[in-house]
Tab-separated table of C-alpha atoms in Angstrom:
chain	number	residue	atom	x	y	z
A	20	UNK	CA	18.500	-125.294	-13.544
A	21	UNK	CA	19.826	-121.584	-14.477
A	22	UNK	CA	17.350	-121.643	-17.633
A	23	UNK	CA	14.407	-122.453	-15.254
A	24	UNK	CA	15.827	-119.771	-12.651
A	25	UNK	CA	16.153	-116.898	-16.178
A	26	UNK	CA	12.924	-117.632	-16.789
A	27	UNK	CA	11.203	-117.387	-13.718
A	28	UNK	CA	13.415	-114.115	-12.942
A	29	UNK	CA	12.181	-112.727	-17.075
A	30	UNK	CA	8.125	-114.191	-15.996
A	31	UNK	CA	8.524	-111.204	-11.972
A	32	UNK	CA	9.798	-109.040	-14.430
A	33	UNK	CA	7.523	-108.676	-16.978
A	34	UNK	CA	4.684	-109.453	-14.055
A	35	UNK	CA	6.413	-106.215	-12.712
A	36	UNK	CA	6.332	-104.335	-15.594
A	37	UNK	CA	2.812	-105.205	-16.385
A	38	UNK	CA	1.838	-104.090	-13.169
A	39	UNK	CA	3.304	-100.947	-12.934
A	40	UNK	CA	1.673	-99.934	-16.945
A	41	UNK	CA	-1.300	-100.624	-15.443
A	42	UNK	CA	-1.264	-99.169	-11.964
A	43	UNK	CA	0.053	-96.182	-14.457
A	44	UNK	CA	-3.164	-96.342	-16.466
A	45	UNK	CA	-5.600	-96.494	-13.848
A	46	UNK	CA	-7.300	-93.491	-12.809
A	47	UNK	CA	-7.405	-92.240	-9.149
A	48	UNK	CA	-9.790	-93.568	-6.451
A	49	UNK	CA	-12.403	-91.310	-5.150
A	50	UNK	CA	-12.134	-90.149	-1.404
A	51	UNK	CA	-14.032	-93.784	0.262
A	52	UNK	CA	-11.881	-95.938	-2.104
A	53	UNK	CA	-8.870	-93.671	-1.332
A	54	UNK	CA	-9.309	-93.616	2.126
A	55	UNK	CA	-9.741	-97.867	2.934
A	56	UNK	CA	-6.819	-98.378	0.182
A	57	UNK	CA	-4.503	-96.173	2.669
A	58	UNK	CA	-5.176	-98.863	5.344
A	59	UNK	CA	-4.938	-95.723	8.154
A	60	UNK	CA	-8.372	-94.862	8.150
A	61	UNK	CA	-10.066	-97.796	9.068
A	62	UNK	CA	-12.374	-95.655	11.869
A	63	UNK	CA	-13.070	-93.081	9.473
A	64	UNK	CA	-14.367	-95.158	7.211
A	65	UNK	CA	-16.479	-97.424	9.277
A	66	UNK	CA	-17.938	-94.057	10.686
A	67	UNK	CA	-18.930	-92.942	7.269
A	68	UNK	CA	-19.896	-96.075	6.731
A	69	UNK	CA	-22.742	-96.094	9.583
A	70	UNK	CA	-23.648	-92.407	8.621
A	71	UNK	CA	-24.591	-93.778	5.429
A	72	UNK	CA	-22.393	-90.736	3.674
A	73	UNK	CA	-20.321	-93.474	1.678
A	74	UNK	CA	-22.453	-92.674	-1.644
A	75	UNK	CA	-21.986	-88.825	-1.057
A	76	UNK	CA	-18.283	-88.996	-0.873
A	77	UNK	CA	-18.360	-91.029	-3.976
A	78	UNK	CA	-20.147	-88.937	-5.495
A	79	UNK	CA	-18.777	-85.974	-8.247
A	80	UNK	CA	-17.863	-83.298	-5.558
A	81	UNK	CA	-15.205	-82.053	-5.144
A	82	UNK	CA	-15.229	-82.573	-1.674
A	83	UNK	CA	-11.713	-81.567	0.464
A	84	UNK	CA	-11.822	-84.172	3.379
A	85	UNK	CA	-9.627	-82.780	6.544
A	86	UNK	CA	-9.606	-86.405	7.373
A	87	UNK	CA	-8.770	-87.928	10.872
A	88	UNK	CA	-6.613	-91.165	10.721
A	89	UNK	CA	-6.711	-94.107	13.171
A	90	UNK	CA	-4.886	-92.431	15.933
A	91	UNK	CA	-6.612	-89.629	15.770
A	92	UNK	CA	-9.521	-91.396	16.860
A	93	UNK	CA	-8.116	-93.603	19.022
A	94	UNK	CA	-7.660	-90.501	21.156
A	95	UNK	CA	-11.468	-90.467	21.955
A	96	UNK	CA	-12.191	-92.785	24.798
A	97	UNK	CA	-13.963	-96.178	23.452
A	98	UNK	CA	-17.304	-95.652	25.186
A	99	UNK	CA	-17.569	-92.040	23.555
A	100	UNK	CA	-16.860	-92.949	20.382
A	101	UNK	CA	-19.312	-96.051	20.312
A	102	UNK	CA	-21.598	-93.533	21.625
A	103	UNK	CA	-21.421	-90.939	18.236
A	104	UNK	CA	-21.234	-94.148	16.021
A	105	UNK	CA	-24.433	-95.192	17.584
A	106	UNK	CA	-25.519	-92.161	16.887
A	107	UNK	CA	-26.422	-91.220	13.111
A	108	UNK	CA	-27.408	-87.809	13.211
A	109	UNK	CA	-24.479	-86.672	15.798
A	110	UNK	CA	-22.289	-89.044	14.028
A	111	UNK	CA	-23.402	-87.488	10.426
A	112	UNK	CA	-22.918	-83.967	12.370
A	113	UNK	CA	-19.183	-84.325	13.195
A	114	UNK	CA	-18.342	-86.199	10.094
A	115	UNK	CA	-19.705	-82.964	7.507
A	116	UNK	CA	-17.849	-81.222	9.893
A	117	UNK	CA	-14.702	-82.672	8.610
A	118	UNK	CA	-15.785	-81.577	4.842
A	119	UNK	CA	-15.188	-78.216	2.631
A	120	UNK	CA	-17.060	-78.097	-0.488
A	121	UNK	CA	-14.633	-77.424	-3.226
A	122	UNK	CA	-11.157	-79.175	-4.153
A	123	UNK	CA	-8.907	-76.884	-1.524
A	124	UNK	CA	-4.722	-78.000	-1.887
A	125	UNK	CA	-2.710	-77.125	0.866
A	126	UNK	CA	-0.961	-74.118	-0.917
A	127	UNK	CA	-4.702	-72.281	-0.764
A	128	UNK	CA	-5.389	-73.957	2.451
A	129	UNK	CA	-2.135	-72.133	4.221
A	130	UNK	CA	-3.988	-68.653	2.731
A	131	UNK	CA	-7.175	-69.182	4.911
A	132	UNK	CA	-8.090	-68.340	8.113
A	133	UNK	CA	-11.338	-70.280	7.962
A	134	UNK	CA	-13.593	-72.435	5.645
A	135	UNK	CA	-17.355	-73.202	5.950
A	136	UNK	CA	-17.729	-76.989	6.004
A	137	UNK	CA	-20.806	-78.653	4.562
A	138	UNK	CA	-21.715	-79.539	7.979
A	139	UNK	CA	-22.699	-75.385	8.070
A	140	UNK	CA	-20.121	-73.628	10.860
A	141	UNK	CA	-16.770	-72.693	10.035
A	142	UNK	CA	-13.213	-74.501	10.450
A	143	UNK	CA	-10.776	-72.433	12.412
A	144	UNK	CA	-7.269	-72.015	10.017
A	145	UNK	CA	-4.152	-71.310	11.579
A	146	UNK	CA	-0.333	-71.607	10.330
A	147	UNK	CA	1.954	-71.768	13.234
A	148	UNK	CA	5.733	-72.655	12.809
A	149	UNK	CA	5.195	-73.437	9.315
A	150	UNK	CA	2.487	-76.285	10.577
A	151	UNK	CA	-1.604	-75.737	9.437
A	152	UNK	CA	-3.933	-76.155	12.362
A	153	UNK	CA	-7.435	-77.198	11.788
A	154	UNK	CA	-9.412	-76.299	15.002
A	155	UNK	CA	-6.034	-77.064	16.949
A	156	UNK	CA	-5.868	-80.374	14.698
A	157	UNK	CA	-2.317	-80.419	13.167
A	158	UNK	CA	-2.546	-81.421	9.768
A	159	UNK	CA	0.154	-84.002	9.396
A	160	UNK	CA	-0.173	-84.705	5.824
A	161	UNK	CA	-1.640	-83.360	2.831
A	162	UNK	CA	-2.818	-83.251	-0.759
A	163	UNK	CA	-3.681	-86.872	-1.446
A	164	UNK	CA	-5.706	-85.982	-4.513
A	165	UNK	CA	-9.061	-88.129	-5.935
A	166	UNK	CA	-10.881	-88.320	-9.007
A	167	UNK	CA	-13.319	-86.515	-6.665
A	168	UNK	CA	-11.520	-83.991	-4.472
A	169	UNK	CA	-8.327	-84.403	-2.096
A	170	UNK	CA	-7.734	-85.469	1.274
A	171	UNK	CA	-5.721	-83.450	4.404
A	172	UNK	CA	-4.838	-85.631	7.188
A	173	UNK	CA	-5.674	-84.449	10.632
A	174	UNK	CA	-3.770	-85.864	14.045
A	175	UNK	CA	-6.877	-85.305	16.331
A	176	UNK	CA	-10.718	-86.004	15.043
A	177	UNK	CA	-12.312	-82.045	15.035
A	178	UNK	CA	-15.834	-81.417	16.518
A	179	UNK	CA	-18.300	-79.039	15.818
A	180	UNK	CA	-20.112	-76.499	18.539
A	181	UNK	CA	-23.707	-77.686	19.701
């Protein structure tokens, strides 16, 4: 009984080790794959998704993605936000909106007072109390870094001026 119980605790171990040499090994996700391994950015990525912008943010970039999580857009009402998913080109509109071209980390992020998205207008920059606004959008986490850009996390989803 205790030789069966060493070597079932020596077969999680070396299953352990042989999981962490290869989680070591393996190079980052891009933003999509990123983003749906995170698990909080299940609307984002069904809106890219239905935008059909999956292959562009899988593509070489760099992109930097001020990204909205799940609560973020939970604070749009339901019927609004089936509305812009419904909705390609407004839906395609607000998500480039959401984009910088360029790998921007938070350290030159906090040196900005603006950045031109690939959506074409301009993202309002603002460090208040040591926190980065993005449009009023507190960014609530930062520098989650891709093999094709990095990621900013945004509390409310940002839109863009008609």
């Amino acid at each position: 009984m205790k030789l069966s119980h060493l070597v079932a605790c020596s077969l999680f171990a070396g299953s352990l080790l042989f999981t962490a040499q290869a989680h070591n090994h393996k190079a980052k996700a891009d933003i999509v794959d990123t983003a749906v391994a995170a698990g909080s950015f299940t609307t984002l990525v069904t809106a890219v998704q239905a935008a059909e912008l999956v292959d562009t943010l899988k593509g070489k970039g760099p992109f930097t993605v001020f990204a909205p999580n799940d609560d973020a857009f939970a604070k749009i009402p339901a019927a609004d936000l089936n509305a812009l998913v419904a909705d390609k080109a407004a839906l395609t509109n607000v998500l480039t909106y959401h984009v910088v071209a360029g790998k921007v980390m938070a350290a030159d992020v906090v040196n900005l007072t603006s950045a031109k998205t690939v959506q074409g207008q301009d993202l309002n920059i603002e460090v208040k109390d040591g926190n980065v606004f993005v449009n009023g959008a507190k960014v609530i986490a930062t520098d989650i870094e891709t093999s094709n850009g990095v990621i900013h996390v945004l509390d409310t989803v940002v839109l863009p001026s008609n």
